[in-house]
GROMACS .gro file of C-alpha atoms in nm:
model
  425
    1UNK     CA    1   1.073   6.126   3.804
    2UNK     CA    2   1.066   5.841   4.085
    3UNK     CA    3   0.723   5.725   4.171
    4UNK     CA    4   0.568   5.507   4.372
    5UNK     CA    5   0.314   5.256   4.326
    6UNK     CA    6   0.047   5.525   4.426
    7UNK     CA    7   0.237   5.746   4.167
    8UNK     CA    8   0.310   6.013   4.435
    9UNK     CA    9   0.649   6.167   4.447
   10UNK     CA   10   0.916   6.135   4.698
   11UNK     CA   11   1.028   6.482   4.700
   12UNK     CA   12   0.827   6.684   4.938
   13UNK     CA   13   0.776   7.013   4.914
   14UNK     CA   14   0.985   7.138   4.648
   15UNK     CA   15   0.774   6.981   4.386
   16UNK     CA   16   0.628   7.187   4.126
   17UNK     CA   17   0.242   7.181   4.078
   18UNK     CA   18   0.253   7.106   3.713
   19UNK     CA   19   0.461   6.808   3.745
   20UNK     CA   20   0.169   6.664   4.020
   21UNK     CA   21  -0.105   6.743   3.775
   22UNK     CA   22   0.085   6.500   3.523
   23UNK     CA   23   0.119   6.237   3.736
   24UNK     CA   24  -0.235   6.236   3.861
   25UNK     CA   25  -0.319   6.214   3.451
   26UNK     CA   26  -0.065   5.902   3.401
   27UNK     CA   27  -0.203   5.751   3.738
   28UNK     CA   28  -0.573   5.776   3.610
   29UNK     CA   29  -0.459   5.679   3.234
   30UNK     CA   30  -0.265   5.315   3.406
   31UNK     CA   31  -0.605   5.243   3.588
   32UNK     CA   32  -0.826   5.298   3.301
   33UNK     CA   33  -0.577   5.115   3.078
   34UNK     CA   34  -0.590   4.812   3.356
   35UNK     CA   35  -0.938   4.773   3.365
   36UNK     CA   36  -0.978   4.739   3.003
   37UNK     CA   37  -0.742   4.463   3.016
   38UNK     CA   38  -0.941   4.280   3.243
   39UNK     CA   39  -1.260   4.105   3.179
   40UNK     CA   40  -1.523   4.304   3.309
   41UNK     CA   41  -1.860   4.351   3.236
   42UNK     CA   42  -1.802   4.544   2.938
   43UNK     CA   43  -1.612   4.251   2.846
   44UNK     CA   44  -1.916   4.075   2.882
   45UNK     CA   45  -2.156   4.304   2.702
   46UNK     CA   46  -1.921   4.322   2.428
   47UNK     CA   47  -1.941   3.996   2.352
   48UNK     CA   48  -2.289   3.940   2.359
   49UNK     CA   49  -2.341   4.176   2.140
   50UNK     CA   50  -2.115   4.006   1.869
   51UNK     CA   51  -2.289   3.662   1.920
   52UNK     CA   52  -2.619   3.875   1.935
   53UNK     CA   53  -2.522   3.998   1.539
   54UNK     CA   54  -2.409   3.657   1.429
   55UNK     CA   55  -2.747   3.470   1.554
   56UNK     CA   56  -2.941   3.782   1.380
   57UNK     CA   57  -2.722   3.707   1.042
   58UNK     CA   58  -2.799   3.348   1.054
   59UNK     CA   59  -3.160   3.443   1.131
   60UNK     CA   60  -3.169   3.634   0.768
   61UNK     CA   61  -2.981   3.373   0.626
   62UNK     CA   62  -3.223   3.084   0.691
   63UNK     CA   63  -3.511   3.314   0.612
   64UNK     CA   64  -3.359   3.415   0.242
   65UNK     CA   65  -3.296   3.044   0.194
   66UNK     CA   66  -3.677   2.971   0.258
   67UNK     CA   67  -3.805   3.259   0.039
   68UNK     CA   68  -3.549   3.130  -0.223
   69UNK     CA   69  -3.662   2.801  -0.208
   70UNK     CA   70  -4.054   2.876  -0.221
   71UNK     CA   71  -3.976   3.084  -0.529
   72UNK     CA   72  -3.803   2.754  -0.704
   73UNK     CA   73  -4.075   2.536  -0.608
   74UNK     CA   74  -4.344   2.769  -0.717
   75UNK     CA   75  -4.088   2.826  -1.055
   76UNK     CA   76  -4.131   2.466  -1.144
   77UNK     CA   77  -4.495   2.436  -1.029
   78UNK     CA   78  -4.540   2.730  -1.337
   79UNK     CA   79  -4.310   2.528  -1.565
   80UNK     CA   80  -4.483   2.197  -1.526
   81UNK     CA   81  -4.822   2.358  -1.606
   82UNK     CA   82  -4.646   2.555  -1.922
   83UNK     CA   83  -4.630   2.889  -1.846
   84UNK     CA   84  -4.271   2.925  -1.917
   85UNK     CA   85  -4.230   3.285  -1.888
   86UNK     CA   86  -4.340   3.331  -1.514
   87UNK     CA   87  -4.177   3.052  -1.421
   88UNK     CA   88  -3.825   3.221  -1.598
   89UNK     CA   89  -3.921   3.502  -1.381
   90UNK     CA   90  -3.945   3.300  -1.048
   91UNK     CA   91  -3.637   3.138  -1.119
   92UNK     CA   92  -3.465   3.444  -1.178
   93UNK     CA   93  -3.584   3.594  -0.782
   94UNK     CA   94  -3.475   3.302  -0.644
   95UNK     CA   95  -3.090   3.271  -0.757
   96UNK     CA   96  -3.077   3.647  -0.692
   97UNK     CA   97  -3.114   3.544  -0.377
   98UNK     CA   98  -2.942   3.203  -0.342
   99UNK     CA   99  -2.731   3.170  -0.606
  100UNK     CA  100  -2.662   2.807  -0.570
  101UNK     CA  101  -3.051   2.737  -0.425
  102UNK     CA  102  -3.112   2.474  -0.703
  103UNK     CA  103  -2.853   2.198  -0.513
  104UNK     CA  104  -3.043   2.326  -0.119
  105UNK     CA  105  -3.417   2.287  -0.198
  106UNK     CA  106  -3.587   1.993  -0.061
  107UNK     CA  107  -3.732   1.851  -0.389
  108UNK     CA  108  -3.984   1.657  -0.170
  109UNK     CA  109  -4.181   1.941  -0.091
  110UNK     CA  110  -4.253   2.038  -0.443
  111UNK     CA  111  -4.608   2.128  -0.517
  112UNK     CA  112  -4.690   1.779  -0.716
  113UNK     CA  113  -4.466   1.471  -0.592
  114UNK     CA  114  -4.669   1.234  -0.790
  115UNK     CA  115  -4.477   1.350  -1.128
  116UNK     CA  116  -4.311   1.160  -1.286
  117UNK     CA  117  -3.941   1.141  -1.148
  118UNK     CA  118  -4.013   1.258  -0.795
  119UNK     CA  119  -3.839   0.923  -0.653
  120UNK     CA  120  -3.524   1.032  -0.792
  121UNK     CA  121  -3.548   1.362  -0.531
  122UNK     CA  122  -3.553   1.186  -0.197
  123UNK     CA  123  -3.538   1.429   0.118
  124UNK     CA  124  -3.176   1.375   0.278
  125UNK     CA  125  -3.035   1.633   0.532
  126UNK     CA  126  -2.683   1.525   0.443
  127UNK     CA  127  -2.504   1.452   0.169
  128UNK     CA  128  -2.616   1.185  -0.005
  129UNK     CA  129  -2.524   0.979  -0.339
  130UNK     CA  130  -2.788   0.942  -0.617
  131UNK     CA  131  -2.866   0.563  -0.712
  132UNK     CA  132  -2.921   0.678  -1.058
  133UNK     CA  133  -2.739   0.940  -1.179
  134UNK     CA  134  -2.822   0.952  -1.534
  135UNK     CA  135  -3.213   0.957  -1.450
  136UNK     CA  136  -3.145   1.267  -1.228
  137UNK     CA  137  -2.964   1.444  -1.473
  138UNK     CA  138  -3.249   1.294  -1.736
  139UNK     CA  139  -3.514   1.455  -1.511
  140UNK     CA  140  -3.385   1.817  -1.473
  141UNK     CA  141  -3.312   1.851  -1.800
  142UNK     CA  142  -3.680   1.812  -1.831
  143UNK     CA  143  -3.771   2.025  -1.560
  144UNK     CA  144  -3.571   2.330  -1.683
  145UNK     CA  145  -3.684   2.327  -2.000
  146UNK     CA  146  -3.973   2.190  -2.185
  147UNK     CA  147  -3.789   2.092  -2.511
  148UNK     CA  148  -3.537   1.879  -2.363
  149UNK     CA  149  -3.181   2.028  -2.442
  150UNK     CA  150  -2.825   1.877  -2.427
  151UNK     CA  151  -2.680   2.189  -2.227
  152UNK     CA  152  -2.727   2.526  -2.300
  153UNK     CA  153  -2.486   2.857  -2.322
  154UNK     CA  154  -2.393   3.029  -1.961
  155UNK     CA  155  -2.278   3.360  -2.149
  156UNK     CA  156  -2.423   3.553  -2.469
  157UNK     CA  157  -2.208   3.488  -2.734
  158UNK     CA  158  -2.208   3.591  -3.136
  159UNK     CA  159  -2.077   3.244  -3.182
  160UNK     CA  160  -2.281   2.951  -3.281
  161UNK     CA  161  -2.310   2.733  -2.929
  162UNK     CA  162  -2.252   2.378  -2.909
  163UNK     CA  163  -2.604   2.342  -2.788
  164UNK     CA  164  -2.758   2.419  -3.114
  165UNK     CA  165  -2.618   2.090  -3.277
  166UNK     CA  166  -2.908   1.841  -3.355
  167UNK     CA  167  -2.864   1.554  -3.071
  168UNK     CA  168  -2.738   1.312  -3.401
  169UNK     CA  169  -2.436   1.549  -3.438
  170UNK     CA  170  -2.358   1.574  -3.098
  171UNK     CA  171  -2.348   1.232  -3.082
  172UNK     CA  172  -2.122   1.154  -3.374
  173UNK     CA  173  -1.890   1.400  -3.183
  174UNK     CA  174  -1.869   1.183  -2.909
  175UNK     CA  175  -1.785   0.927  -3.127
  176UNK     CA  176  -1.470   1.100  -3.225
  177UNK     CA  177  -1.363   1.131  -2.903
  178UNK     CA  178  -1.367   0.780  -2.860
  179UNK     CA  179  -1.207   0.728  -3.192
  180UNK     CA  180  -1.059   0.404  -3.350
  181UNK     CA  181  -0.835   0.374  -3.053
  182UNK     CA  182  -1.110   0.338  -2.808
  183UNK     CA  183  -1.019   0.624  -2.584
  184UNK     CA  184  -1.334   0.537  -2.326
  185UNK     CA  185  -1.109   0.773  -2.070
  186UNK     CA  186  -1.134   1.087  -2.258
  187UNK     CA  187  -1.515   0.973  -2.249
  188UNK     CA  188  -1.547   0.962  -1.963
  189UNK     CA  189  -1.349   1.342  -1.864
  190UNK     CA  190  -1.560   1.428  -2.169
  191UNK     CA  191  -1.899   1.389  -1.905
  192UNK     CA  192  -1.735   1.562  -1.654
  193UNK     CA  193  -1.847   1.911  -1.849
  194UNK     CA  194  -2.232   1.913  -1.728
  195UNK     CA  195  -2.529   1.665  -1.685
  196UNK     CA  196  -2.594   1.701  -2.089
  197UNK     CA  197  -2.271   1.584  -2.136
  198UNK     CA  198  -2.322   1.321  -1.942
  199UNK     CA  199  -2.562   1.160  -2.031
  200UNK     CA  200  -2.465   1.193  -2.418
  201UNK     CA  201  -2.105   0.984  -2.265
  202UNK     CA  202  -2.381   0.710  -2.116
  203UNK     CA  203  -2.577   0.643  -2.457
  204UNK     CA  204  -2.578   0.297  -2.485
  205UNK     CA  205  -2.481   0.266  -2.836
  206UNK     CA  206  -2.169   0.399  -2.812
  207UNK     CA  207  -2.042   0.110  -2.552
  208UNK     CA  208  -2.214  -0.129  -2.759
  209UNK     CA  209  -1.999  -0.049  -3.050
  210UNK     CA  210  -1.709  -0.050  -2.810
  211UNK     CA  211  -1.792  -0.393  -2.690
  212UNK     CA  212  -1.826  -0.534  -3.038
  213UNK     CA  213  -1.522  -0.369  -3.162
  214UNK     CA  214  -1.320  -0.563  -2.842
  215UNK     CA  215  -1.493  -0.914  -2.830
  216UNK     CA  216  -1.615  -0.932  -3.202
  217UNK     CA  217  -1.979  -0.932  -3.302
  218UNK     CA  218  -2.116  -1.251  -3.144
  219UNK     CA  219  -2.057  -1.091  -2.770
  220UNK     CA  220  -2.346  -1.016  -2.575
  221UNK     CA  221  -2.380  -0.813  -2.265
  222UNK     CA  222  -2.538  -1.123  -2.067
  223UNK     CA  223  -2.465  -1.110  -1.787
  224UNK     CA  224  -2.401  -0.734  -1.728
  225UNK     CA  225  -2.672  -0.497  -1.685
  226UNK     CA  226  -2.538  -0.274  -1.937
  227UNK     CA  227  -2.278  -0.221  -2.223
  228UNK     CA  228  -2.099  -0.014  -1.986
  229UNK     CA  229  -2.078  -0.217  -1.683
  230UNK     CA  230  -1.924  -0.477  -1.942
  231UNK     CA  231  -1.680  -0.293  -2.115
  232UNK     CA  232  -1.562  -0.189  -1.747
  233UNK     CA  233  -1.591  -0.489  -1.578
  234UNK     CA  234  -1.506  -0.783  -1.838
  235UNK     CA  235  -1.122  -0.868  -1.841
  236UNK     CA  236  -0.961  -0.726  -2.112
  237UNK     CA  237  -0.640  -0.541  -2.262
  238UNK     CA  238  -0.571  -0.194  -2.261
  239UNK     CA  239  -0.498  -0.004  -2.557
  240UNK     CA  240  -0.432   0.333  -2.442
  241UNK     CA  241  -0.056   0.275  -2.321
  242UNK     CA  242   0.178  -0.024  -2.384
  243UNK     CA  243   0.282  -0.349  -2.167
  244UNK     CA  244   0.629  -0.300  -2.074
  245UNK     CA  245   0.850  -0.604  -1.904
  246UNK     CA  246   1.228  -0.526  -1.772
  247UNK     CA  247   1.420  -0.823  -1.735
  248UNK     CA  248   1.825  -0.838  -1.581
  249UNK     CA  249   2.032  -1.089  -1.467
  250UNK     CA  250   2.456  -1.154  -1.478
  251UNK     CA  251   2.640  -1.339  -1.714
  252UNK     CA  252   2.948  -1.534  -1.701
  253UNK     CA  253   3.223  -1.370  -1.985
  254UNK     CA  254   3.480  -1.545  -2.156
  255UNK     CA  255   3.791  -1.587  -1.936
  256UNK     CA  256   4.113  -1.393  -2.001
  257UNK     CA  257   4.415  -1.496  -2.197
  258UNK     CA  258   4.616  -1.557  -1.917
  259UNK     CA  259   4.371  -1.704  -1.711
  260UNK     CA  260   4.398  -1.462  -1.422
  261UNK     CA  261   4.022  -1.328  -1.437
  262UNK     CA  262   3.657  -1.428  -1.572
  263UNK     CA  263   3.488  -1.103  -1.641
  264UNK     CA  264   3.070  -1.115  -1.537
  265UNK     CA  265   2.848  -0.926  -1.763
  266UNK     CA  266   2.530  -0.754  -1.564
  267UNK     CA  267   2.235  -0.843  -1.869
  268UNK     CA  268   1.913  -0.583  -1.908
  269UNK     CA  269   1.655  -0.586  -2.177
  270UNK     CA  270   1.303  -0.477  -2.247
  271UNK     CA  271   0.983  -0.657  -2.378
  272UNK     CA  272   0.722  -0.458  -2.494
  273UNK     CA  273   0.345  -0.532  -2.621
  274UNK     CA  274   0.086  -0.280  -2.804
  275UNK     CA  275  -0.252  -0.395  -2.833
  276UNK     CA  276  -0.447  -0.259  -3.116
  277UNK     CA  277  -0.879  -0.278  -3.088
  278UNK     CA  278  -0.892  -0.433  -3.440
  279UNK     CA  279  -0.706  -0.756  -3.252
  280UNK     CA  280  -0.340  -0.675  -3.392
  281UNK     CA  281  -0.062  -0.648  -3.206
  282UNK     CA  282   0.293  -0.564  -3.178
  283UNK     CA  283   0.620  -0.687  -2.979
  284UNK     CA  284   0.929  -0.631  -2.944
  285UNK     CA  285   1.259  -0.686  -2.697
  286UNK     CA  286   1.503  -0.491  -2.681
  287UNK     CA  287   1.800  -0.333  -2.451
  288UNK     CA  288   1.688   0.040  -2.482
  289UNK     CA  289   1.471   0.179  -2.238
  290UNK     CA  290   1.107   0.290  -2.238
  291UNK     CA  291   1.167   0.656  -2.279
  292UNK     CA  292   1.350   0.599  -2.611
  293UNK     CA  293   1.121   0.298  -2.732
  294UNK     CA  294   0.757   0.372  -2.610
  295UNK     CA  295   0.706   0.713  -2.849
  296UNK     CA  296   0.828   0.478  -3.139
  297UNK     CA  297   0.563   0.203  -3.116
  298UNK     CA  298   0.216   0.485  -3.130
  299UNK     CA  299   0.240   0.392  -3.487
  300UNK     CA  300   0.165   0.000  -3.661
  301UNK     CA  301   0.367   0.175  -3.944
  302UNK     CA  302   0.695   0.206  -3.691
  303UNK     CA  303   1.027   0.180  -3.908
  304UNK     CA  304   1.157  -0.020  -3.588
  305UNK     CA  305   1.301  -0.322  -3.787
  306UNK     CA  306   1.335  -0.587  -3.458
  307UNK     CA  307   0.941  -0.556  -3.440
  308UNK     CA  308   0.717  -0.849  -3.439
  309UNK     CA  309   0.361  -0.782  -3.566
  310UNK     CA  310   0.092  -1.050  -3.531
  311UNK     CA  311  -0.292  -1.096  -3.399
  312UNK     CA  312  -0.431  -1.201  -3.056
  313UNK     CA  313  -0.741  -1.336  -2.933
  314UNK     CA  314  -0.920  -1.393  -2.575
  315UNK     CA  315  -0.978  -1.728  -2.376
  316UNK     CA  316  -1.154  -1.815  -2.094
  317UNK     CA  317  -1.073  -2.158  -1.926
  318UNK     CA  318  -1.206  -2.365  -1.695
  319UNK     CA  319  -1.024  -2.173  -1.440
  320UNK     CA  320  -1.211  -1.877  -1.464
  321UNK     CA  321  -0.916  -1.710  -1.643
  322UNK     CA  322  -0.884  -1.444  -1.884
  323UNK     CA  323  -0.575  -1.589  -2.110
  324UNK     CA  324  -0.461  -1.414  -2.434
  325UNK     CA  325  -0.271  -1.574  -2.725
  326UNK     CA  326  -0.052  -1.383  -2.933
  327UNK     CA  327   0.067  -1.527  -3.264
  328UNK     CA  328   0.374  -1.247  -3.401
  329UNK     CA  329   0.640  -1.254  -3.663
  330UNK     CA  330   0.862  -1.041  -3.875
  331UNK     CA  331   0.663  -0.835  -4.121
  332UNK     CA  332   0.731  -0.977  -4.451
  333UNK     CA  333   0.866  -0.661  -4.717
  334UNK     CA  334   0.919  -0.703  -5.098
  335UNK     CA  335   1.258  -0.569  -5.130
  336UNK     CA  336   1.315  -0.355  -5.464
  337UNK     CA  337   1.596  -0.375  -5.695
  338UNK     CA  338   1.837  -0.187  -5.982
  339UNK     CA  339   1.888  -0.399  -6.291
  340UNK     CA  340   2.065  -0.317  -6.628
  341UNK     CA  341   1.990   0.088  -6.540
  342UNK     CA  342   1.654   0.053  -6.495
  343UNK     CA  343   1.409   0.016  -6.159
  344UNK     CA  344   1.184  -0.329  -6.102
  345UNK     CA  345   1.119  -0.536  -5.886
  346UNK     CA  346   1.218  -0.858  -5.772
  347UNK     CA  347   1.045  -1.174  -5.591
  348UNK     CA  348   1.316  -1.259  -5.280
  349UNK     CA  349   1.376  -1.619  -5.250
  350UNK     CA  350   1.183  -1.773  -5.022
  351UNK     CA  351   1.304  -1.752  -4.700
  352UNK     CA  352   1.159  -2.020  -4.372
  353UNK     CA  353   0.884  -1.883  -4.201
  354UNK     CA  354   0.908  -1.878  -3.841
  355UNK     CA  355   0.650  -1.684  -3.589
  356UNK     CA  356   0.662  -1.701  -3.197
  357UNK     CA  357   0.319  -1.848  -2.999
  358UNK     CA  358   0.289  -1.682  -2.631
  359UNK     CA  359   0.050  -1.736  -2.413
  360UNK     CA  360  -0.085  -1.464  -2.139
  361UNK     CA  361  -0.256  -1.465  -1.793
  362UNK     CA  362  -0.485  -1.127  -1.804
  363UNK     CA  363  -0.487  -0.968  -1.441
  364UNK     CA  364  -0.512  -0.657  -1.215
  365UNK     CA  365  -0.292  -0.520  -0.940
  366UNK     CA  366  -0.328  -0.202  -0.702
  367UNK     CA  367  -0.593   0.008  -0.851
  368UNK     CA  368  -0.551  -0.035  -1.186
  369UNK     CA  369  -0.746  -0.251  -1.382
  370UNK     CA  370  -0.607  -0.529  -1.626
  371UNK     CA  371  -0.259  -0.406  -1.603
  372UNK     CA  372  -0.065  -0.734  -1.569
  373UNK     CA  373   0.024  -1.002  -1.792
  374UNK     CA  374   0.166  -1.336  -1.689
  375UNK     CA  375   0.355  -1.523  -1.901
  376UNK     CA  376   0.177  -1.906  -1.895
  377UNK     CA  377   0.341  -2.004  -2.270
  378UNK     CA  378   0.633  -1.910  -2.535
  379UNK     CA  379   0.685  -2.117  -2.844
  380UNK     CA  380   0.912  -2.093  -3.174
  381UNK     CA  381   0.730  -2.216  -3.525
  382UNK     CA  382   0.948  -2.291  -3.822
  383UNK     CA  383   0.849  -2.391  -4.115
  384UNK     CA  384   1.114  -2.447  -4.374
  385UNK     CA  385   1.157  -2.330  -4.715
  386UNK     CA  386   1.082  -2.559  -4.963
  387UNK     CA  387   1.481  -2.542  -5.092
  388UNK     CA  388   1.581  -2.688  -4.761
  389UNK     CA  389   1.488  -3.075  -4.892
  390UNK     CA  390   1.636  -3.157  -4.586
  391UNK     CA  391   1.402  -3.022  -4.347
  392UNK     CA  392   1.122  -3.186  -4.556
  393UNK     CA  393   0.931  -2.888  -4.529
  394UNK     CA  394   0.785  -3.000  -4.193
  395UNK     CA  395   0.734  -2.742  -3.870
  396UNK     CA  396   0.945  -2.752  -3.616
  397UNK     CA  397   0.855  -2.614  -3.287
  398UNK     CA  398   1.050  -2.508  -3.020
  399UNK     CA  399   0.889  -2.473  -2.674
  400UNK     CA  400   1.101  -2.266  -2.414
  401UNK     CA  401   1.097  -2.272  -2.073
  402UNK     CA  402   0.881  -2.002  -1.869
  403UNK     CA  403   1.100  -1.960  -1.600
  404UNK     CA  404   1.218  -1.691  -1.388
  405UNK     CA  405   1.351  -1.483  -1.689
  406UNK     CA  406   1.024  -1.401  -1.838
  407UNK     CA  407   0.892  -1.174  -1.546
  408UNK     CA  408   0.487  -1.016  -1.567
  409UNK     CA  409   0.444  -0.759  -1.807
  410UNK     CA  410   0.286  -0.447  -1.668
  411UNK     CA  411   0.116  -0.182  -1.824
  412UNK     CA  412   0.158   0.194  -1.873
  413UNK     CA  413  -0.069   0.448  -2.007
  414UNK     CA  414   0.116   0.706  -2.262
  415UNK     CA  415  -0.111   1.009  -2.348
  416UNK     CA  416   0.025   1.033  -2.698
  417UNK     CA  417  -0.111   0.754  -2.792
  418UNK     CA  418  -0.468   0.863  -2.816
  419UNK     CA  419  -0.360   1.265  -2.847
  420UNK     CA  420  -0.512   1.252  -3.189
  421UNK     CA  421  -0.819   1.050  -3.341
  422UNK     CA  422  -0.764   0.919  -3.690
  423UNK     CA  423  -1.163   0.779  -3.734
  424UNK     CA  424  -1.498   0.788  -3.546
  425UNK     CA  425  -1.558   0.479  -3.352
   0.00000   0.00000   0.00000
């Protein structure tokens, strides 16, 4: 059918009436179908009305937050005066209706700001840090419950809860986690759980044993503010990982027999370093790589027989400098022996001691702390055996050159290291 844009045939006459009354329906349905598509005034209306819900939602909103948060503040008006039970009950109505209303309320309107604690819950619209976190945490402990509690369980279980541990046990827990190793960054994940948590990972005696157990028992925290600040902030080695040093350069080879070529060698080795707490430490060089090497050093009881072991101690210069001095050699092993059919052992002939003396620049770089080490010193010490009557039995010491060879030693954490805690710190 051929229509026009008033949708009226062309035909004349000969149309039939049926086909009319369908085109009048398809000309009314287009014009009711255009003016929908237009903005209009029910346009309009429609849209108030959806802005007109939204305010009216946000309306209920705001007024279930401020019945919520009169409920908490009278809650903790009951506790603080000790009736317990009706202040469970107001705490109850008002996460039932704000769930989260305990991190929303303005703490400064509570009904008695002259408590102890109240400066810790200034009014802030925003976001806002808390100076002291610990006496935050400190002070809602106390407010939720009036026998002060580590943490408590979120779901009824038959199983006895971690919060029923005396404080005493809890604590020697922690100390586990810290372990021998000193494994302050499992601590410190460890506080991450809830505020009880964290402020068991804060107790001072814990980083005061850490502290001790690093810089020996003569250190004090002078002049830090806390153990904390000064295990963090005071230059140290890390023990969690290893110090790892790649060095390559080319070599000249022997020329060939008929003088045509001189082959050129391209050189790569390793230097490692493992720092124990206790002050012990262990080194070694070597061409293999760290993904073969590293998992062999977790251990002072490696079977790796090119390892040094030795001791190392902190220095601080004039300059402001954290140096460290490591003093290694080969691990001396009596050797055992078959004789006539029958096992004993033998004293070896003395052999000449020799031990290597370096000398360290502590140092951080990127956001790491303390993960570089500059080599300042290296030194061989041999003393001679007293068979060798020509040596006179006198040291000899061999300084080398710190030159371009002997590039920074850098650390890297390995996980298995502290994976598994052999004592309590």
């Amino acid at each position: 059918i051929n229509m026009n844009s008033g949708g009226v045939a062309e035909e004349g006459e000969d149309e039939n009436p049926d086909d009319s009354h369908l085109q009048l329906e398809l000309s009314a349905f287009r014009a009711q179908w255009m003016s929908e598509l237009l903005p209009g005034p029910r346009y309009g209306e429609a849209k108030r009305r959806l802005l007109g819900a939204a305010d009216q939602k946000r309306r209920q909103e705001l007024a279930r937050e401020e019945e919520a948060r009169e409920l908490f503040l009278k809650a903790v008006e009951e506790e603080q005066s000790g009736a317990v039970y009706e202040a469970i009950k107001y705490y109850r109505r008002a996460m039932q209706l704000v769930p989260d209303i305990e991190f929303k309320i303005n703490y400064n309107r509570s009904p008695d700001p002259d408590r102890v604690g109240g400066t810790y819950l200034a009014e802030n619209e925003g976001d806002c840090e808390i100076d002291d976190l610990l006496a935050y945490f400190q002070h809602q402990l106390t407010l939720q419950s009036s026998t002060l509690k580590i943490c408590e369980h979120e779901v009824e279980t038959t199983q006895v809860h971690i919060s029923a541990l005396p404080t005493e046990v809890l604590m020697y827990i922690f100390r586990w986690v810290v372990s021998c190793d000193l494994d302050l960054r499992a601590l410190e994940q460890l506080s991450l759980v809830c505020r009880g948590f964290y402020i068991c990972a804060r107790d001072p005696e814990i980083w005061r044993l850490a502290c001790l157990k690093v810089w020996g028992r003569n250190c004090t925290k002078l002049p830090f503010s806390s153990w904390r600040e000064m295990f963090l902030e005071k230059p140290r080695v890390r023990f969690d990982g290893v110090y790892i040093s790649k060095t390559s350069y080319i070599r000249q080879g022997e020329e060939s027999l008929d003088g045509f070529y001189r082959a050129w060698h391209q050189v790569e080795y390793y230097r490692y370093l493992r720092f124990f707490p206790d002050g012990q430490v262990m080194m070694l060089t070597t061409p293999e790589d760290p993904l073969s090497t590293v998992p062999r050093l977790r251990s002072r009881s490696t079977r790796l027989e090119s390892v040094l072991f030795g001791h190392y101690r902190f220095s601080q210069d004039t300059d402001n400098q954290t140096k460290v001095y490591v003093v290694v050699a080969k691990r001396k092993e009596e050797k055992a022996e078959y004789q006539k059919s029958r096992f004993c052992r033998r004293n070896p002939v003395p052999e000449a001691e020799h031990s290597f003396h370096v000398g360290l620049q502590l140092s951080s770089g990127g956001r790491q702390r303390f993960n570089k080490l500059v080599w300042i010193h290296h030194s061989f010490f041999q003393r001679a055996s007293p068979f060798f009557v020509q040596v006179n039995g006198k040291t000899v010491v061999t300084a080398f050159d710190v030159d371009k060879m002997y590039t920074p030693l850098f650390f890297a954490r390995v996980k298995s290291y502290t994976a598994f805690s052999d004592r309590p710190l």
